[in-house]
Amino acid sequence: MTYEEMGTTLQWKKNLLFAGIFIQENLLHTVFDRYNTMSCKQWLLMSVLKAFDTPPDLSAAAKAMGCSRQNVKQLARPLEKDGYITLERSAEDARSLCISYTDKGRQFSRENTARGRFVHDAVFREFSEDEIENYFALSVKMMHGIRHLEEAFQKEMEEKE
């Protein structure tokens, strides 16, 4: 049975869309990790670093990636060992570690721009421009929905206390 055949009711479609987020993530990780020397999450961290004008600390990188500071540190350690980044104490806060590209990391980042286009072209090959625009708008709404879910969980926990 295909996904299209399963989606017969609105509730079933919601279930499939929700599960699909996790399934798609797992498939993307599996395919990406099979054909690259760097894990998908490490690649994401390297890409996220480009968004900062100055080396971010672990907390800022974690916020940008939507994960924990500890998760970023676990991703960063092998990248540091392989010479792509350095982890250094912040000049402003000695308790904070900042992530900086090394020369090897900057070179990877430059070369990775073409790789990113290759990945995006493959993933979005079956999408029209309008579908990409719609998917983007829907993804923004999903991000808001995730924030609403967190607020609902927090409220639920507060009510239990």
PDB file of C-alpha atoms in Angstrom:
ATOM      1  CA  MET A   1       0.000   0.000   0.000  1.00  0.00           C
ATOM      2  CA  THR A   2       1.364   3.439  -0.940  1.00  0.00           C
ATOM      3  CA  TYR A   3       1.361   6.549   1.236  1.00  0.00           C
ATOM      4  CA  GLU A   4      -1.208   8.084  -1.099  1.00  0.00           C
ATOM      5  CA  GLU A   5      -3.534   5.099  -0.579  1.00  0.00           C
ATOM      6  CA  MET A   6      -3.148   5.256   3.215  1.00  0.00           C
ATOM      7  CA  GLY A   7      -4.174   8.906   3.515  1.00  0.00           C
ATOM      8  CA  THR A   8      -7.942   8.463   3.355  1.00  0.00           C
ATOM      9  CA  THR A   9      -9.030  10.626   6.323  1.00  0.00           C
ATOM     10  CA  LEU A  10      -7.805  13.927   7.718  1.00  0.00           C
ATOM     11  CA  GLN A  11      -6.704  12.259  10.986  1.00  0.00           C
ATOM     12  CA  TRP A  12      -4.814   9.564   9.097  1.00  0.00           C
ATOM     13  CA  LYS A  13      -3.114  12.266   6.990  1.00  0.00           C
ATOM     14  CA  LYS A  14      -2.093  14.128  10.179  1.00  0.00           C
ATOM     15  CA  ASN A  15      -0.721  10.877  11.621  1.00  0.00           C
ATOM     16  CA  LEU A  16       1.206  10.140   8.447  1.00  0.00           C
ATOM     17  CA  LEU A  17       2.540  13.697   8.143  1.00  0.00           C
ATOM     18  CA  PHE A  18       3.705  13.673  11.763  1.00  0.00           C
ATOM     19  CA  ALA A  19       5.353  10.248  11.493  1.00  0.00           C
ATOM     20  CA  GLY A  20       6.689  11.247   8.092  1.00  0.00           C
ATOM     21  CA  ILE A  21       8.782  14.011   9.621  1.00  0.00           C
ATOM     22  CA  PHE A  22      10.712  11.413  11.628  1.00  0.00           C
ATOM     23  CA  ILE A  23      10.785   8.873   8.801  1.00  0.00           C
ATOM     24  CA  GLN A  24      12.110  11.471   6.352  1.00  0.00           C
ATOM     25  CA  GLU A  25      14.757  12.567   8.843  1.00  0.00           C
ATOM     26  CA  ASN A  26      15.876   8.958   9.348  1.00  0.00           C
ATOM     27  CA  LEU A  27      15.986   8.309   5.595  1.00  0.00           C
ATOM     28  CA  LEU A  28      17.909  11.521   4.965  1.00  0.00           C
ATOM     29  CA  HIS A  29      20.457  10.650   7.664  1.00  0.00           C
ATOM     30  CA  THR A  30      20.864   7.109   6.356  1.00  0.00           C
ATOM     31  CA  VAL A  31      21.396   8.163   2.741  1.00  0.00           C
ATOM     32  CA  PHE A  32      23.593  11.127   3.619  1.00  0.00           C
ATOM     33  CA  ASP A  33      25.757   9.246   6.100  1.00  0.00           C
ATOM     34  CA  ARG A  34      26.266   6.355   3.675  1.00  0.00           C
ATOM     35  CA  TYR A  35      27.841   8.591   1.001  1.00  0.00           C
ATOM     36  CA  ASN A  36      29.717  11.242   2.988  1.00  0.00           C
ATOM     37  CA  THR A  37      32.681  11.283   5.347  1.00  0.00           C
ATOM     38  CA  MET A  38      30.912  13.647   7.733  1.00  0.00           C
ATOM     39  CA  SER A  39      27.594  12.810   9.393  1.00  0.00           C
ATOM     40  CA  CYS A  40      24.473  14.686   8.361  1.00  0.00           C
ATOM     41  CA  LYS A  41      24.327  16.469  11.729  1.00  0.00           C
ATOM     42  CA  GLN A  42      28.007  17.426  11.553  1.00  0.00           C
ATOM     43  CA  TRP A  43      27.398  18.775   8.042  1.00  0.00           C
ATOM     44  CA  LEU A  44      24.490  20.797   9.430  1.00  0.00           C
ATOM     45  CA  LEU A  45      26.698  22.205  12.206  1.00  0.00           C
ATOM     46  CA  MET A  46      29.351  23.206   9.668  1.00  0.00           C
ATOM     47  CA  SER A  47      26.652  24.895   7.571  1.00  0.00           C
ATOM     48  CA  VAL A  48      25.115  26.674  10.564  1.00  0.00           C
ATOM     49  CA  LEU A  49      28.485  28.174  11.468  1.00  0.00           C
ATOM     50  CA  LYS A  50      28.373  30.137   8.185  1.00  0.00           C
ATOM     51  CA  ALA A  51      25.332  32.062   9.469  1.00  0.00           C
ATOM     52  CA  PHE A  52      27.355  33.728  12.238  1.00  0.00           C
ATOM     53  CA  ASP A  53      29.535  36.802  11.756  1.00  0.00           C
ATOM     54  CA  THR A  54      31.684  35.821  14.744  1.00  0.00           C
ATOM     55  CA  PRO A  55      32.368  32.370  16.153  1.00  0.00           C
ATOM     56  CA  PRO A  56      29.248  31.298  18.079  1.00  0.00           C
ATOM     57  CA  ASP A  57      29.330  29.639  21.449  1.00  0.00           C
ATOM     58  CA  LEU A  58      27.847  26.166  21.838  1.00  0.00           C
ATOM     59  CA  SER A  59      24.531  27.564  23.100  1.00  0.00           C
ATOM     60  CA  ALA A  60      24.069  29.892  20.102  1.00  0.00           C
ATOM     61  CA  ALA A  61      24.888  27.074  17.668  1.00  0.00           C
ATOM     62  CA  ALA A  62      22.486  24.768  19.524  1.00  0.00           C
ATOM     63  CA  LYS A  63      19.683  27.310  19.301  1.00  0.00           C
ATOM     64  CA  ALA A  64      20.283  27.741  15.554  1.00  0.00           C
ATOM     65  CA  MET A  65      20.223  23.963  15.063  1.00  0.00           C
ATOM     66  CA  GLY A  66      17.234  23.351  17.315  1.00  0.00           C
ATOM     67  CA  CYS A  67      19.055  20.984  19.647  1.00  0.00           C
ATOM     68  CA  SER A  68      20.865  20.960  22.980  1.00  0.00           C
ATOM     69  CA  ARG A  69      24.223  22.534  23.786  1.00  0.00           C
ATOM     70  CA  GLN A  70      25.491  19.067  24.780  1.00  0.00           C
ATOM     71  CA  ASN A  71      24.415  17.670  21.397  1.00  0.00           C
ATOM     72  CA  VAL A  72      26.409  20.375  19.593  1.00  0.00           C
ATOM     73  CA  LYS A  73      29.433  19.625  21.771  1.00  0.00           C
ATOM     74  CA  GLN A  74      29.195  15.916  20.872  1.00  0.00           C
ATOM     75  CA  LEU A  75      29.016  16.821  17.181  1.00  0.00           C
ATOM     76  CA  ALA A  76      31.859  19.321  17.473  1.00  0.00           C
ATOM     77  CA  ARG A  77      34.430  17.101  19.218  1.00  0.00           C
ATOM     78  CA  PRO A  78      35.063  14.789  16.225  1.00  0.00           C
ATOM     79  CA  LEU A  79      35.107  17.800  13.877  1.00  0.00           C
ATOM     80  CA  GLU A  80      37.751  19.362  16.109  1.00  0.00           C
ATOM     81  CA  LYS A  81      39.738  16.108  16.149  1.00  0.00           C
ATOM     82  CA  ASP A  82      39.566  15.981  12.329  1.00  0.00           C
ATOM     83  CA  GLY A  83      40.832  19.571  12.093  1.00  0.00           C
ATOM     84  CA  TYR A  84      37.698  21.311  10.750  1.00  0.00           C
ATOM     85  CA  ILE A  85      37.001  23.485  13.788  1.00  0.00           C
ATOM     86  CA  THR A  86      38.464  24.579  17.092  1.00  0.00           C
ATOM     87  CA  LEU A  87      36.665  24.891  20.403  1.00  0.00           C
ATOM     88  CA  GLU A  88      38.045  27.769  22.423  1.00  0.00           C
ATOM     89  CA  ARG A  89      37.022  29.565  25.596  1.00  0.00           C
ATOM     90  CA  SER A  90      35.089  32.744  24.959  1.00  0.00           C
ATOM     91  CA  ALA A  91      36.881  36.016  25.674  1.00  0.00           C
ATOM     92  CA  GLU A  92      33.637  37.377  27.191  1.00  0.00           C
ATOM     93  CA  ASP A  93      32.707  34.330  29.303  1.00  0.00           C
ATOM     94  CA  ALA A  94      35.363  31.808  30.318  1.00  0.00           C
ATOM     95  CA  ARG A  95      32.655  29.188  30.969  1.00  0.00           C
ATOM     96  CA  SER A  96      31.561  29.312  27.338  1.00  0.00           C
ATOM     97  CA  LEU A  97      33.131  27.447  24.402  1.00  0.00           C
ATOM     98  CA  CYS A  98      33.133  29.102  20.975  1.00  0.00           C
ATOM     99  CA  ILE A  99      33.320  27.216  17.681  1.00  0.00           C
ATOM    100  CA  SER A 100      35.683  28.535  15.009  1.00  0.00           C
ATOM    101  CA  TYR A 101      36.533  27.241  11.554  1.00  0.00           C
ATOM    102  CA  THR A 102      40.122  26.202  10.955  1.00  0.00           C
ATOM    103  CA  ASP A 103      41.683  26.699   7.519  1.00  0.00           C
ATOM    104  CA  LYS A 104      40.550  23.143   6.702  1.00  0.00           C
ATOM    105  CA  GLY A 105      37.030  24.001   7.890  1.00  0.00           C
ATOM    106  CA  ARG A 106      36.900  27.180   5.787  1.00  0.00           C
ATOM    107  CA  GLN A 107      38.057  25.186   2.749  1.00  0.00           C
ATOM    108  CA  PHE A 108      35.389  22.549   3.440  1.00  0.00           C
ATOM    109  CA  SER A 109      32.787  25.299   3.764  1.00  0.00           C
ATOM    110  CA  ARG A 110      33.747  26.814   0.397  1.00  0.00           C
ATOM    111  CA  GLU A 111      33.689  23.420  -1.328  1.00  0.00           C
ATOM    112  CA  ASN A 112      30.499  22.449   0.484  1.00  0.00           C
ATOM    113  CA  THR A 113      28.476  25.192  -1.208  1.00  0.00           C
ATOM    114  CA  ALA A 114      28.430  23.177  -4.441  1.00  0.00           C
ATOM    115  CA  ARG A 115      27.694  19.983  -2.493  1.00  0.00           C
ATOM    116  CA  GLY A 116      24.744  21.726  -0.842  1.00  0.00           C
ATOM    117  CA  ARG A 117      23.328  22.674  -4.236  1.00  0.00           C
ATOM    118  CA  PHE A 118      23.776  19.064  -5.380  1.00  0.00           C
ATOM    119  CA  VAL A 119      21.878  17.799  -2.309  1.00  0.00           C
ATOM    120  CA  HIS A 120      19.094  20.374  -2.678  1.00  0.00           C
ATOM    121  CA  ASP A 121      18.722  19.689  -6.404  1.00  0.00           C
ATOM    122  CA  ALA A 122      18.362  15.954  -5.753  1.00  0.00           C
ATOM    123  CA  VAL A 123      15.951  16.285  -2.819  1.00  0.00           C
ATOM    124  CA  PHE A 124      13.707  18.851  -4.502  1.00  0.00           C
ATOM    125  CA  ARG A 125      13.896  17.407  -8.030  1.00  0.00           C
ATOM    126  CA  GLU A 126      10.189  16.504  -8.102  1.00  0.00           C
ATOM    127  CA  PHE A 127       9.014  19.860  -6.728  1.00  0.00           C
ATOM    128  CA  SER A 128       7.800  22.766  -8.843  1.00  0.00           C
ATOM    129  CA  GLU A 129       8.763  26.303  -7.797  1.00  0.00           C
ATOM    130  CA  ASP A 130       5.215  26.828  -6.479  1.00  0.00           C
ATOM    131  CA  GLU A 131       5.416  23.611  -4.459  1.00  0.00           C
ATOM    132  CA  ILE A 132       8.725  24.753  -2.936  1.00  0.00           C
ATOM    133  CA  GLU A 133       7.136  28.101  -1.995  1.00  0.00           C
ATOM    134  CA  ASN A 134       4.130  26.306  -0.470  1.00  0.00           C
ATOM    135  CA  TYR A 135       6.324  23.786   1.354  1.00  0.00           C
ATOM    136  CA  PHE A 136       8.402  26.628   2.763  1.00  0.00           C
ATOM    137  CA  ALA A 137       5.292  28.422   4.042  1.00  0.00           C
ATOM    138  CA  LEU A 138       3.968  25.187   5.534  1.00  0.00           C
ATOM    139  CA  SER A 139       7.340  24.438   7.157  1.00  0.00           C
ATOM    140  CA  VAL A 140       7.295  27.856   8.835  1.00  0.00           C
ATOM    141  CA  LYS A 141       3.822  27.029  10.156  1.00  0.00           C
ATOM    142  CA  MET A 142       5.116  23.665  11.399  1.00  0.00           C
ATOM    143  CA  MET A 143       7.892  25.477  13.293  1.00  0.00           C
ATOM    144  CA  HIS A 144       5.209  27.608  14.951  1.00  0.00           C
ATOM    145  CA  GLY A 145       3.253  24.429  15.699  1.00  0.00           C
ATOM    146  CA  ILE A 146       6.298  22.907  17.393  1.00  0.00           C
ATOM    147  CA  ARG A 147       6.575  26.032  19.550  1.00  0.00           C
ATOM    148  CA  HIS A 148       2.867  25.659  20.455  1.00  0.00           C
ATOM    149  CA  LEU A 149       3.502  22.012  21.363  1.00  0.00           C
ATOM    150  CA  GLU A 150       6.330  22.987  23.691  1.00  0.00           C
ATOM    151  CA  GLU A 151       4.125  25.617  25.336  1.00  0.00           C
ATOM    152  CA  ALA A 152       1.342  23.046  25.752  1.00  0.00           C
ATOM    153  CA  PHE A 153       3.752  20.536  27.329  1.00  0.00           C
ATOM    154  CA  GLN A 154       5.083  23.224  29.688  1.00  0.00           C
ATOM    155  CA  LYS A 155       1.554  24.208  30.708  1.00  0.00           C
ATOM    156  CA  GLU A 156       0.644  20.561  31.266  1.00  0.00           C
ATOM    157  CA  MET A 157       3.673  20.094  33.526  1.00  0.00           C
ATOM    158  CA  GLU A 158       2.880  23.262  35.489  1.00  0.00           C
ATOM    159  CA  GLU A 159      -0.683  22.069  36.047  1.00  0.00           C
ATOM    160  CA  LYS A 160       0.597  18.763  37.446  1.00  0.00           C
ATOM    161  CA  GLU A 161       2.793  20.508  40.017  1.00  0.00           C
TER     162      GLU A 161
END
